[in-house]
PDB file of C-alpha atoms in Angstrom:
ATOM      1  CA  MET Y1439       0.000   0.000   0.000  1.00 49.00           C
ATOM      2  CA  SER Y1440       1.396   3.401  -0.940  1.00 64.00           C
ATOM      3  CA  LEU Y1441       2.076   6.032   1.708  1.00 68.00           C
ATOM      4  CA  TYR Y1442      -0.440   8.300  -0.045  1.00 67.00           C
ATOM      5  CA  ARG Y1443      -3.198   5.689   0.089  1.00 71.00           C
ATOM      6  CA  ASN Y1444      -2.427   4.872   3.705  1.00 76.00           C
ATOM      7  CA  SER Y1445      -2.457   8.513   4.802  1.00 83.00           C
ATOM      8  CA  ALA Y1446      -5.493   9.467   2.704  1.00 81.00           C
ATOM      9  CA  TRP Y1447      -7.424   6.471   4.023  1.00 81.00           C
ATOM     10  CA  PHE Y1448      -6.660   7.201   7.682  1.00 84.00           C
ATOM     11  CA  LEU Y1449      -7.550  10.888   7.350  1.00 87.00           C
ATOM     12  CA  LYS Y1450     -10.762   9.942   5.581  1.00 89.00           C
ATOM     13  CA  GLY Y1451     -11.482   7.470   8.371  1.00 88.00           C
ATOM     14  CA  LEU Y1452     -11.017  10.062  11.103  1.00 89.00           C
ATOM     15  CA  THR Y1453     -13.465  12.395   9.382  1.00 90.00           C
ATOM     16  CA  GLU Y1454     -16.015   9.902   8.008  1.00 93.00           C
ATOM     17  CA  PHE Y1455     -15.826   6.476   9.698  1.00 94.00           C
ATOM     18  CA  THR Y1456     -16.017   7.325  13.420  1.00 94.00           C
ATOM     19  CA  LYS Y1457     -18.894   7.499  15.883  1.00 96.00           C
ATOM     20  CA  GLY Y1458     -18.744  11.305  15.725  1.00 95.00           C
ATOM     21  CA  ALA Y1459     -19.050  11.205  11.927  1.00 96.00           C
ATOM     22  CA  TYR Y1460     -22.105   8.953  12.211  1.00 97.00           C
ATOM     23  CA  LEU Y1461     -23.776  11.251  14.723  1.00 97.00           C
ATOM     24  CA  SER Y1462     -23.136  14.181  12.402  1.00 97.00           C
ATOM     25  CA  GLU Y1463     -24.413  12.391   9.280  1.00 97.00           C
ATOM     26  CA  SER Y1464     -27.457  10.963  11.081  1.00 97.00           C
ATOM     27  CA  LYS Y1465     -28.841  14.487  11.463  1.00 97.00           C
ATOM     28  CA  ASN Y1466     -29.579  14.322   7.732  1.00 97.00           C
ATOM     29  CA  PHE Y1467     -31.304  10.926   7.837  1.00 98.00           C
ATOM     30  CA  VAL Y1468     -34.987  10.797   6.895  1.00 97.00           C
ATOM     31  CA  GLU Y1469     -36.667   9.105   9.862  1.00 93.00           C
ATOM     32  CA  LYS Y1470     -39.684   7.884   7.897  1.00 97.00           C
ATOM     33  CA  ASP Y1471     -37.387   5.812   5.642  1.00 97.00           C
ATOM     34  CA  LEU Y1472     -37.261   3.161   8.383  1.00 97.00           C
ATOM     35  CA  GLU Y1473     -40.854   3.583   9.592  1.00 95.00           C
ATOM     36  CA  THR Y1474     -42.015   0.486   7.811  1.00 95.00           C
ATOM     37  CA  SER Y1475     -43.234  -3.031   8.515  1.00 94.00           C
ATOM     38  CA  VAL Y1476     -41.659  -5.889   6.595  1.00 97.00           C
ATOM     39  CA  ALA Y1477     -44.098  -8.548   7.805  1.00 97.00           C
ATOM     40  CA  GLY Y1478     -44.193 -11.473   5.388  1.00 96.00           C
ATOM     41  CA  ARG Y1479     -40.731 -10.709   3.993  1.00 98.00           C
ATOM     42  CA  SER Y1480     -37.736 -12.944   4.706  1.00 98.00           C
ATOM     43  CA  PHE Y1481     -34.142 -11.910   5.344  1.00 98.00           C
ATOM     44  CA  MET Y1482     -31.049 -14.122   5.409  1.00 99.00           C
ATOM     45  CA  ILE Y1483     -28.222 -12.608   7.472  1.00 98.00           C
ATOM     46  CA  THR Y1484     -24.808 -14.252   7.747  1.00 98.00           C
ATOM     47  CA  GLY Y1485     -22.843 -13.727  10.960  1.00 97.00           C
ATOM     48  CA  ALA Y1486     -26.069 -12.757  12.728  1.00 98.00           C
ATOM     49  CA  ASN Y1487     -25.146 -13.750  16.291  1.00 97.00           C
ATOM     50  CA  SER Y1488     -22.899 -10.760  17.108  1.00 95.00           C
ATOM     51  CA  GLY Y1489     -21.836  -7.283  16.065  1.00 95.00           C
ATOM     52  CA  ILE Y1490     -23.399  -5.669  12.997  1.00 97.00           C
ATOM     53  CA  GLY Y1491     -25.195  -8.882  11.975  1.00 98.00           C
ATOM     54  CA  LYS Y1492     -26.969  -9.222  15.308  1.00 98.00           C
ATOM     55  CA  ALA Y1493     -27.883  -5.523  15.384  1.00 98.00           C
ATOM     56  CA  THR Y1494     -29.281  -5.864  11.845  1.00 98.00           C
ATOM     57  CA  ALA Y1495     -31.286  -8.957  12.775  1.00 98.00           C
ATOM     58  CA  MET Y1496     -32.681  -7.220  15.858  1.00 98.00           C
ATOM     59  CA  ALA Y1497     -33.732  -4.103  13.932  1.00 98.00           C
ATOM     60  CA  ILE Y1498     -35.458  -6.073  11.156  1.00 98.00           C
ATOM     61  CA  ALA Y1499     -37.088  -8.473  13.654  1.00 98.00           C
ATOM     62  CA  LYS Y1500     -38.641  -5.433  15.348  1.00 98.00           C
ATOM     63  CA  LYS Y1501     -40.176  -4.562  11.967  1.00 98.00           C
ATOM     64  CA  ALA Y1502     -41.807  -8.042  11.839  1.00 98.00           C
ATOM     65  CA  GLY Y1503     -39.458  -9.521   9.235  1.00 98.00           C
ATOM     66  CA  THR Y1504     -38.744 -13.249   9.119  1.00 98.00           C
ATOM     67  CA  ILE Y1505     -35.067 -13.711   9.939  1.00 98.00           C
ATOM     68  CA  HIS Y1506     -32.777 -16.548   8.867  1.00 98.00           C
ATOM     69  CA  MET Y1507     -29.641 -16.300  11.005  1.00 98.00           C
ATOM     70  CA  VAL Y1508     -26.687 -18.057   9.356  1.00 98.00           C
ATOM     71  CA  CYS Y1509     -24.053 -18.607  12.033  1.00 98.00           C
ATOM     72  CA  ARG Y1510     -21.036 -20.787  12.731  1.00 97.00           C
ATOM     73  CA  ASN Y1511     -21.443 -21.347  16.477  1.00 97.00           C
ATOM     74  CA  LYS Y1512     -24.698 -23.035  17.534  1.00 98.00           C
ATOM     75  CA  ASP Y1513     -24.622 -21.979  21.193  1.00 98.00           C
ATOM     76  CA  LYS Y1514     -23.918 -18.321  20.399  1.00 97.00           C
ATOM     77  CA  ALA Y1515     -26.536 -18.350  17.646  1.00 98.00           C
ATOM     78  CA  GLU Y1516     -29.249 -19.797  19.883  1.00 98.00           C
ATOM     79  CA  GLU Y1517     -28.364 -17.326  22.635  1.00 98.00           C
ATOM     80  CA  ALA Y1518     -28.628 -14.421  20.170  1.00 98.00           C
ATOM     81  CA  ARG Y1519     -31.892 -15.781  18.764  1.00 98.00           C
ATOM     82  CA  ALA Y1520     -33.419 -15.972  22.241  1.00 98.00           C
ATOM     83  CA  GLU Y1521     -32.391 -12.367  22.899  1.00 98.00           C
ATOM     84  CA  ILE Y1522     -33.849 -11.173  19.577  1.00 98.00           C
ATOM     85  CA  VAL Y1523     -37.133 -13.037  20.143  1.00 98.00           C
ATOM     86  CA  LYS Y1524     -37.446 -11.664  23.676  1.00 98.00           C
ATOM     87  CA  GLU Y1525     -36.716  -8.040  22.769  1.00 98.00           C
ATOM     88  CA  SER Y1526     -38.631  -7.926  19.458  1.00 98.00           C
ATOM     89  CA  GLY Y1527     -41.545 -10.219  20.332  1.00 98.00           C
ATOM     90  CA  ASN Y1528     -40.985 -11.812  16.903  1.00 98.00           C
ATOM     91  CA  LYS Y1529     -40.780 -15.607  16.908  1.00 98.00           C
ATOM     92  CA  GLU Y1530     -40.112 -15.916  13.181  1.00 98.00           C
ATOM     93  CA  ILE Y1531     -36.375 -16.163  13.795  1.00 98.00           C
ATOM     94  CA  TYR Y1532     -34.602 -19.257  12.466  1.00 98.00           C
ATOM     95  CA  VAL Y1533     -31.041 -20.438  13.088  1.00 98.00           C
ATOM     96  CA  HIS Y1534     -28.948 -22.182  10.429  1.00 98.00           C
ATOM     97  CA  ILE Y1535     -25.494 -23.470  11.370  1.00 98.00           C
ATOM     98  CA  LEU Y1536     -22.837 -23.052   8.689  1.00 98.00           C
ATOM     99  CA  ASP Y1537     -19.098 -22.411   8.646  1.00 98.00           C
ATOM    100  CA  LEU Y1538     -18.537 -20.162   5.622  1.00 98.00           C
ATOM    101  CA  THR Y1539     -14.920 -21.311   5.331  1.00 97.00           C
ATOM    102  CA  GLU Y1540     -16.168 -24.791   4.324  1.00 97.00           C
ATOM    103  CA  THR Y1541     -16.869 -24.245   0.645  1.00 97.00           C
ATOM    104  CA  LYS Y1542     -18.781 -27.436  -0.237  1.00 97.00           C
ATOM    105  CA  LYS Y1543     -21.010 -26.959   2.804  1.00 98.00           C
ATOM    106  CA  VAL Y1544     -21.865 -23.425   1.652  1.00 98.00           C
ATOM    107  CA  TRP Y1545     -23.157 -24.884  -1.614  1.00 98.00           C
ATOM    108  CA  GLU Y1546     -25.040 -27.648   0.212  1.00 98.00           C
ATOM    109  CA  PHE Y1547     -26.648 -25.160   2.593  1.00 98.00           C
ATOM    110  CA  ALA Y1548     -27.794 -22.816  -0.179  1.00 98.00           C
ATOM    111  CA  GLU Y1549     -29.181 -25.626  -2.341  1.00 97.00           C
ATOM    112  CA  SER Y1550     -31.006 -27.116   0.656  1.00 98.00           C
ATOM    113  CA  PHE Y1551     -32.422 -23.706   1.627  1.00 98.00           C
ATOM    114  CA  LYS Y1552     -33.893 -23.271  -1.875  1.00 96.00           C
ATOM    115  CA  LYS Y1553     -35.729 -26.575  -1.567  1.00 96.00           C
ATOM    116  CA  LYS Y1554     -37.088 -25.883   1.919  1.00 97.00           C
ATOM    117  CA  TYR Y1555     -38.205 -22.246   1.580  1.00 97.00           C
ATOM    118  CA  LYS Y1556     -40.392 -20.711  -1.115  1.00 95.00           C
ATOM    119  CA  THR Y1557     -39.167 -17.133  -0.830  1.00 96.00           C
ATOM    120  CA  LEU Y1558     -36.159 -15.040   0.130  1.00 98.00           C
ATOM    121  CA  ASN Y1559     -36.572 -11.304  -0.249  1.00 98.00           C
ATOM    122  CA  VAL Y1560     -33.215 -10.103   1.055  1.00 98.00           C
ATOM    123  CA  LEU Y1561     -29.760 -11.686   1.371  1.00 99.00           C
ATOM    124  CA  ILE Y1562     -27.372  -9.821   3.687  1.00 99.00           C
ATOM    125  CA  ASN Y1563     -23.753 -10.977   3.425  1.00 98.00           C
ATOM    126  CA  ASN Y1564     -22.420  -9.683   6.715  1.00 98.00           C
ATOM    127  CA  ALA Y1565     -20.083 -12.330   8.165  1.00 96.00           C
ATOM    128  CA  GLY Y1566     -16.412 -11.365   8.107  1.00 92.00           C
ATOM    129  CA  CYS Y1567     -13.250 -13.407   8.657  1.00 92.00           C
ATOM    130  CA  MET Y1568      -9.887 -11.755   9.360  1.00 91.00           C
ATOM    131  CA  MET Y1569      -6.974 -14.143   9.867  1.00 92.00           C
ATOM    132  CA  THR Y1570      -3.750 -13.271  11.688  1.00 90.00           C
ATOM    133  CA  LYS Y1571      -1.797 -15.952   9.769  1.00 94.00           C
ATOM    134  CA  ARG Y1572      -2.394 -17.839   6.539  1.00 96.00           C
ATOM    135  CA  GLU Y1573      -4.503 -20.945   7.046  1.00 96.00           C
ATOM    136  CA  GLU Y1574      -6.187 -23.241   4.548  1.00 96.00           C
ATOM    137  CA  ASN Y1575      -9.489 -25.061   4.896  1.00 96.00           C
ATOM    138  CA  ASP Y1576      -9.814 -28.810   4.267  1.00 95.00           C
ATOM    139  CA  GLU Y1577     -10.367 -28.081   0.574  1.00 95.00           C
ATOM    140  CA  GLY Y1578      -7.036 -26.283   0.228  1.00 96.00           C
ATOM    141  CA  LEU Y1579      -8.425 -22.740   0.069  1.00 97.00           C
ATOM    142  CA  GLU Y1580      -7.091 -19.822   2.101  1.00 97.00           C
ATOM    143  CA  LYS Y1581      -9.697 -19.227   4.806  1.00 97.00           C
ATOM    144  CA  SER Y1582     -10.198 -15.457   4.452  1.00 97.00           C
ATOM    145  CA  PHE Y1583     -10.811 -15.805   0.725  1.00 98.00           C
ATOM    146  CA  ALA Y1584     -13.046 -18.853   1.230  1.00 98.00           C
ATOM    147  CA  SER Y1585     -15.239 -17.063   3.763  1.00 98.00           C
ATOM    148  CA  ASN Y1586     -15.234 -13.426   2.626  1.00 98.00           C
ATOM    149  CA  SER Y1587     -15.221 -13.899  -1.135  1.00 98.00           C
ATOM    150  CA  LEU Y1588     -16.014 -17.395  -2.404  1.00 98.00           C
ATOM    151  CA  ALA Y1589     -18.793 -18.068   0.134  1.00 98.00           C
ATOM    152  CA  VAL Y1590     -20.402 -14.720  -0.745  1.00 98.00           C
ATOM    153  CA  TYR Y1591     -20.171 -15.566  -4.448  1.00 98.00           C
ATOM    154  CA  ILE Y1592     -21.695 -19.023  -3.917  1.00 98.00           C
ATOM    155  CA  LEU Y1593     -24.540 -17.803  -1.709  1.00 98.00           C
ATOM    156  CA  ILE Y1594     -25.490 -15.127  -4.238  1.00 98.00           C
ATOM    157  CA  LYS Y1595     -25.124 -17.447  -7.240  1.00 98.00           C
ATOM    158  CA  SER Y1596     -27.114 -20.281  -5.680  1.00 98.00           C
ATOM    159  CA  LEU Y1597     -29.866 -18.129  -4.184  1.00 98.00           C
ATOM    160  CA  ILE Y1598     -30.469 -15.894  -7.235  1.00 98.00           C
ATOM    161  CA  PRO Y1599     -33.319 -18.117  -8.569  1.00 98.00           C
ATOM    162  CA  LEU Y1600     -35.086 -17.929  -5.177  1.00 98.00           C
ATOM    163  CA  LEU Y1601     -34.507 -14.183  -4.909  1.00 98.00           C
ATOM    164  CA  GLU Y1602     -35.743 -13.547  -8.442  1.00 98.00           C
ATOM    165  CA  LYS Y1603     -39.089 -15.199  -7.779  1.00 96.00           C
ATOM    166  CA  SER Y1604     -39.564 -13.260  -4.513  1.00 97.00           C
ATOM    167  CA  PRO Y1605     -41.062  -9.739  -4.357  1.00 96.00           C
ATOM    168  CA  GLU Y1606     -38.631  -6.802  -4.293  1.00 96.00           C
ATOM    169  CA  PRO Y1607     -35.415  -8.868  -3.986  1.00 98.00           C
ATOM    170  CA  ARG Y1608     -32.264  -7.270  -2.631  1.00 98.00           C
ATOM    171  CA  VAL Y1609     -28.690  -8.384  -1.933  1.00 99.00           C
ATOM    172  CA  ILE Y1610     -26.602  -6.329   0.487  1.00 99.00           C
ATOM    173  CA  THR Y1611     -22.946  -7.044   1.235  1.00 98.00           C
ATOM    174  CA  VAL Y1612     -21.161  -5.520   4.214  1.00 98.00           C
ATOM    175  CA  SER Y1613     -17.742  -4.499   2.943  1.00 97.00           C
ATOM    176  CA  SER Y1614     -15.134  -2.340   4.657  1.00 93.00           C
ATOM    177  CA  GLY Y1615     -13.427   0.998   4.154  1.00 90.00           C
ATOM    178  CA  GLY Y1616     -10.191  -0.985   4.119  1.00 89.00           C
ATOM    179  CA  MET Y1617     -10.955  -1.962   0.530  1.00 93.00           C
ATOM    180  CA  LEU Y1618     -10.299   1.661  -0.487  1.00 91.00           C
ATOM    181  CA  VAL Y1619      -6.545   0.955  -0.303  1.00 89.00           C
ATOM    182  CA  GLN Y1620      -6.770  -2.155  -2.483  1.00 92.00           C
ATOM    183  CA  LYS Y1621      -6.972  -2.644  -6.239  1.00 93.00           C
ATOM    184  CA  LEU Y1622      -8.506  -5.907  -7.444  1.00 95.00           C
ATOM    185  CA  ARG Y1623      -5.793  -8.535  -7.859  1.00 93.00           C
ATOM    186  CA  THR Y1624      -7.034 -11.705  -9.508  1.00 94.00           C
ATOM    187  CA  GLY Y1625      -3.571 -13.266  -9.775  1.00 92.00           C
ATOM    188  CA  ASN Y1626      -3.075 -13.944  -6.049  1.00 92.00           C
ATOM    189  CA  LEU Y1627      -6.542 -14.816  -4.713  1.00 95.00           C
ATOM    190  CA  GLN Y1628      -5.156 -17.435  -2.325  1.00 93.00           C
ATOM    191  CA  SER Y1629      -2.462 -15.104  -0.896  1.00 93.00           C
ATOM    192  CA  GLN Y1630       0.211 -17.657  -1.767  1.00 90.00           C
ATOM    193  CA  ARG Y1631       2.787 -15.081  -2.886  1.00 90.00           C
ATOM    194  CA  GLY Y1632       4.491 -12.536  -0.682  1.00 88.00           C
ATOM    195  CA  ARG Y1633       4.234 -11.941   3.063  1.00 93.00           C
ATOM    196  CA  TYR Y1634       0.819 -12.723   4.523  1.00 95.00           C
ATOM    197  CA  ASP Y1635      -0.805  -9.637   6.056  1.00 93.00           C
ATOM    198  CA  GLY Y1636      -4.253 -10.609   7.351  1.00 92.00           C
ATOM    199  CA  THR Y1637      -5.527  -7.030   7.403  1.00 91.00           C
ATOM    200  CA  MET Y1638      -4.573  -6.427   3.765  1.00 93.00           C
ATOM    201  CA  VAL Y1639      -5.927  -9.834   2.684  1.00 96.00           C
ATOM    202  CA  TYR Y1640      -9.221  -8.887   4.343  1.00 95.00           C
ATOM    203  CA  ALA Y1641      -9.169  -5.516   2.542  1.00 94.00           C
ATOM    204  CA  GLN Y1642      -8.531  -7.272  -0.788  1.00 97.00           C
ATOM    205  CA  ASN Y1643     -11.477  -9.610  -0.121  1.00 98.00           C
ATOM    206  CA  LYS Y1644     -13.620  -6.557   0.554  1.00 97.00           C
ATOM    207  CA  ARG Y1645     -12.544  -5.022  -2.786  1.00 97.00           C
ATOM    208  CA  GLN Y1646     -13.554  -8.307  -4.412  1.00 98.00           C
ATOM    209  CA  GLN Y1647     -17.007  -7.954  -2.812  1.00 98.00           C
ATOM    210  CA  VAL Y1648     -17.392  -4.513  -4.402  1.00 98.00           C
ATOM    211  CA  VAL Y1649     -16.519  -5.892  -7.841  1.00 98.00           C
ATOM    212  CA  MET Y1650     -18.884  -8.854  -7.354  1.00 98.00           C
ATOM    213  CA  THR Y1651     -21.712  -6.493  -6.451  1.00 98.00           C
ATOM    214  CA  GLU Y1652     -21.125  -4.369  -9.552  1.00 98.00           C
ATOM    215  CA  GLN Y1653     -20.956  -7.397 -11.843  1.00 98.00           C
ATOM    216  CA  PHE Y1654     -23.936  -9.268 -10.374  1.00 98.00           C
ATOM    217  CA  ALA Y1655     -26.011  -6.076 -10.641  1.00 98.00           C
ATOM    218  CA  LYS Y1656     -25.299  -5.908 -14.384  1.00 98.00           C
ATOM    219  CA  ALA Y1657     -26.167  -9.577 -14.892  1.00 98.00           C
ATOM    220  CA  HIS Y1658     -29.344  -9.599 -12.779  1.00 98.00           C
ATOM    221  CA  PRO Y1659     -31.272  -6.333 -13.185  1.00 98.00           C
ATOM    222  CA  ASN Y1660     -34.355  -7.724 -11.385  1.00 98.00           C
ATOM    223  CA  ILE Y1661     -32.448  -7.785  -8.078  1.00 98.00           C
ATOM    224  CA  HIS Y1662     -31.231  -4.638  -6.302  1.00 98.00           C
ATOM    225  CA  PHE Y1663     -27.594  -5.163  -5.307  1.00 98.00           C
ATOM    226  CA  SER Y1664     -25.655  -2.906  -2.949  1.00 98.00           C
ATOM    227  CA  VAL Y1665     -22.420  -2.995  -0.983  1.00 98.00           C
ATOM    228  CA  MET Y1666     -21.653  -0.772   1.981  1.00 98.00           C
ATOM    229  CA  HIS Y1667     -19.102   0.403   4.515  1.00 97.00           C
ATOM    230  CA  PRO Y1668     -20.438   0.446   8.101  1.00 97.00           C
ATOM    231  CA  GLY Y1669     -17.701   2.749   9.386  1.00 94.00           C
ATOM    232  CA  TRP Y1670     -15.225   1.808  12.107  1.00 90.00           C
ATOM    233  CA  VAL Y1671     -17.359  -0.356  14.396  1.00 91.00           C
ATOM    234  CA  ASP Y1672     -16.664  -1.940  17.772  1.00 85.00           C
ATOM    235  CA  THR Y1673     -17.132  -5.607  16.795  1.00 79.00           C
ATOM    236  CA  PRO Y1674     -15.537  -8.914  17.899  1.00 75.00           C
ATOM    237  CA  THR Y1675     -13.783  -9.194  14.499  1.00 76.00           C
ATOM    238  CA  ILE Y1676     -11.963  -5.880  14.987  1.00 74.00           C
ATOM    239  CA  ALA Y1677     -11.224  -6.495  18.677  1.00 67.00           C
ATOM    240  CA  ASN Y1678      -9.705  -9.935  18.014  1.00 73.00           C
ATOM    241  CA  ALA Y1679      -7.833  -9.309  14.763  1.00 67.00           C
ATOM    242  CA  MET Y1680      -6.757  -5.677  15.254  1.00 73.00           C
ATOM    243  CA  PRO Y1681      -6.265  -5.260  19.023  1.00 73.00           C
ATOM    244  CA  ASP Y1682      -3.948  -2.227  18.769  1.00 74.00           C
ATOM    245  CA  PHE Y1683      -6.311  -0.349  16.469  1.00 69.00           C
ATOM    246  CA  HIS Y1684      -9.273  -1.348  18.632  1.00 65.00           C
ATOM    247  CA  SER Y1685      -7.701  -0.150  21.877  1.00 77.00           C
ATOM    248  CA  SER Y1686      -6.363   3.131  20.450  1.00 71.00           C
ATOM    249  CA  MET Y1687      -9.646   4.004  18.663  1.00 79.00           C
ATOM    250  CA  LYS Y1688     -12.034   2.502  21.241  1.00 80.00           C
ATOM    251  CA  GLU Y1689     -13.766   5.775  22.155  1.00 86.00           C
ATOM    252  CA  ARG Y1690     -14.231   6.727  18.500  1.00 89.00           C
ATOM    253  CA  LEU Y1691     -15.629   3.410  17.274  1.00 94.00           C
ATOM    254  CA  ARG Y1692     -19.282   3.175  16.296  1.00 96.00           C
ATOM    255  CA  THR Y1693     -21.687   0.903  18.118  1.00 95.00           C
ATOM    256  CA  PRO Y1694     -22.909  -2.188  16.229  1.00 96.00           C
ATOM    257  CA  GLU Y1695     -26.333  -0.503  15.926  1.00 97.00           C
ATOM    258  CA  GLN Y1696     -24.760   2.548  14.284  1.00 97.00           C
ATOM    259  CA  GLY Y1697     -22.767   0.285  11.974  1.00 97.00           C
ATOM    260  CA  ALA Y1698     -25.939  -1.625  11.082  1.00 98.00           C
ATOM    261  CA  ASP Y1699     -28.027   1.458  10.294  1.00 98.00           C
ATOM    262  CA  THR Y1700     -27.206   1.630   6.582  1.00 98.00           C
ATOM    263  CA  VAL Y1701     -27.539  -2.162   6.232  1.00 98.00           C
ATOM    264  CA  VAL Y1702     -31.078  -1.957   7.626  1.00 98.00           C
ATOM    265  CA  TRP Y1703     -31.845   1.080   5.443  1.00 98.00           C
ATOM    266  CA  LEU Y1704     -30.661  -0.776   2.335  1.00 98.00           C
ATOM    267  CA  ALA Y1705     -32.650  -3.859   3.335  1.00 98.00           C
ATOM    268  CA  VAL Y1706     -36.050  -2.350   4.154  1.00 98.00           C
ATOM    269  CA  SER Y1707     -36.468   1.215   2.875  1.00 98.00           C
ATOM    270  CA  GLU Y1708     -38.115   2.279  -0.357  1.00 97.00           C
ATOM    271  CA  ALA Y1709     -35.624   5.153  -0.575  1.00 98.00           C
ATOM    272  CA  ALA Y1710     -32.676   2.761  -0.908  1.00 98.00           C
ATOM    273  CA  VAL Y1711     -33.898   1.049  -4.079  1.00 98.00           C
ATOM    274  CA  LYS Y1712     -34.429   4.384  -5.815  1.00 97.00           C
ATOM    275  CA  ASN Y1713     -30.635   4.419  -6.141  1.00 98.00           C
ATOM    276  CA  PRO Y1714     -29.006   2.468  -9.006  1.00 98.00           C
ATOM    277  CA  SER Y1715     -28.170  -1.173  -8.364  1.00 98.00           C
ATOM    278  CA  GLY Y1716     -24.555  -2.246  -7.837  1.00 98.00           C
ATOM    279  CA  ARG Y1717     -23.382   0.844  -5.949  1.00 98.00           C
ATOM    280  CA  PHE Y1718     -21.354   1.470  -2.785  1.00 98.00           C
ATOM    281  CA  PHE Y1719     -22.965   3.145   0.253  1.00 98.00           C
ATOM    282  CA  GLN Y1720     -21.902   4.825   3.476  1.00 98.00           C
ATOM    283  CA  ASP Y1721     -24.244   6.457   6.007  1.00 98.00           C
ATOM    284  CA  ARG Y1722     -27.280   6.041   3.733  1.00 98.00           C
ATOM    285  CA  GLN Y1723     -25.532   7.777   0.841  1.00 98.00           C
ATOM    286  CA  MET Y1724     -24.153   6.475  -2.432  1.00 98.00           C
ATOM    287  CA  VAL Y1725     -20.411   7.223  -2.393  1.00 97.00           C
ATOM    288  CA  SER Y1726     -17.339   6.458  -4.487  1.00 94.00           C
ATOM    289  CA  ALA Y1727     -15.685   3.071  -3.998  1.00 94.00           C
ATOM    290  CA  HIS Y1728     -12.278   4.664  -4.625  1.00 91.00           C
ATOM    291  CA  LEU Y1729     -10.042   7.239  -2.964  1.00 86.00           C
ATOM    292  CA  PRO Y1730      -9.203  10.262  -5.163  1.00 81.00           C
ATOM    293  CA  LEU Y1731      -6.058   9.622  -7.248  1.00 71.00           C
ATOM    294  CA  ALA Y1732      -5.517   6.241  -5.565  1.00 66.00           C
ATOM    295  CA  TRP Y1733      -5.396   4.184  -8.796  1.00 78.00           C
ATOM    296  CA  THR Y1734      -7.529   1.384  -7.368  1.00 81.00           C
ATOM    297  CA  HIS Y1735      -9.817   1.173 -10.407  1.00 87.00           C
ATOM    298  CA  SER Y1736      -9.746  -2.077 -12.345  1.00 88.00           C
ATOM    299  CA  SER Y1737     -10.772  -2.388 -15.985  1.00 91.00           C
ATOM    300  CA  GLN Y1738     -13.997  -4.017 -17.153  1.00 93.00           C
ATOM    301  CA  LEU Y1739     -11.838  -6.790 -18.612  1.00 95.00           C
ATOM    302  CA  GLU Y1740     -10.132  -7.387 -15.243  1.00 96.00           C
ATOM    303  CA  ASP Y1741     -13.482  -7.444 -13.453  1.00 96.00           C
ATOM    304  CA  GLN Y1742     -14.884  -9.962 -15.945  1.00 97.00           C
ATOM    305  CA  LYS Y1743     -11.774 -12.124 -15.617  1.00 97.00           C
ATOM    306  CA  PHE Y1744     -12.196 -12.117 -11.832  1.00 97.00           C
ATOM    307  CA  MET Y1745     -15.845 -13.199 -12.133  1.00 98.00           C
ATOM    308  CA  SER Y1746     -14.850 -15.953 -14.557  1.00 98.00           C
ATOM    309  CA  VAL Y1747     -12.216 -17.251 -12.120  1.00 97.00           C
ATOM    310  CA  MET Y1748     -14.780 -17.168  -9.293  1.00 98.00           C
ATOM    311  CA  GLU Y1749     -17.319 -19.012 -11.428  1.00 98.00           C
ATOM    312  CA  ASP Y1750     -14.855 -21.797 -12.273  1.00 97.00           C
ATOM    313  CA  LEU Y1751     -13.673 -22.089  -8.675  1.00 97.00           C
ATOM    314  CA  ALA Y1752     -17.209 -22.164  -7.304  1.00 97.00           C
ATOM    315  CA  LYS Y1753     -18.276 -24.812  -9.808  1.00 97.00           C
ATOM    316  CA  SER Y1754     -15.358 -27.036  -8.837  1.00 96.00           C
ATOM    317  CA  PHE Y1755     -16.848 -27.385  -5.339  1.00 95.00           C
ATOM    318  CA  GLN Y1756     -20.493 -27.622  -6.390  1.00 94.00           C
ATOM    319  CA  PRO Y1757     -22.225 -30.860  -5.318  1.00 88.00           C
ATOM    320  CA  HIS Y1758     -23.414 -33.028  -8.185  1.00 80.00           C
TER     321      HIS Y1758
END
């Protein structure tokens, strides 16, 4: 990462990604955007037992939505579900146990879900995995890539037929401002070359999510796709993987509810879908997915090559 990108990103973060920035921006929010019931609509949320995912599930449950919580840890998921049911009074909350780093199981889960449920209105790809050292899953894939990129690709790809036959379908992916310092690099998806830096691998995965969103939006105009940055949020992922950053920025970090606000807005509001599909959002606004003069743009050809590589890789793990 260049010194310019690093400095520009951190200065941008201090002015736009903090709790103070959220409180300032929220003064411009239109309250009635979220004054809606989503009874009868179903929402799949990955990583829904903590942090932004849990806050999103809670907010939508309070609006009477049916929630499908996709979580790795059964005990934590059931505990979160009980809390959501108790606070929202909504019993239409379902737990699905899935480790997104296990690629074949992601396919199996999605295919099984399609057979069991008749509708899915909104898919929210929220779960995030930040590794401190390079590890591979049992299928030989680097775990950050498997969870943050390939699992997202497979869930979207597999669930598109179900989404397309459901009213007002949307796909929202929770990215990260870290992707602003990364240009798409298709040649090293498994982080096999060079020194492994878990934070930068995570940021690259998040850039990949932005490109996926743009490309899926072009291919499937009947679904509203969006990708967003929640700001710097006090979540278990940040606390565990970036302890120094977490401790030094603790007072400035957003709450999970503040981080979830734009996710919920994208998932339930009519205002959100008036924006073009495939765009990047921050604090309920469509914003650029690139820093000025940062040279992180990839060509249409590069983006298409990336999607082709993802398609081939995903197919190689698809159950027959």
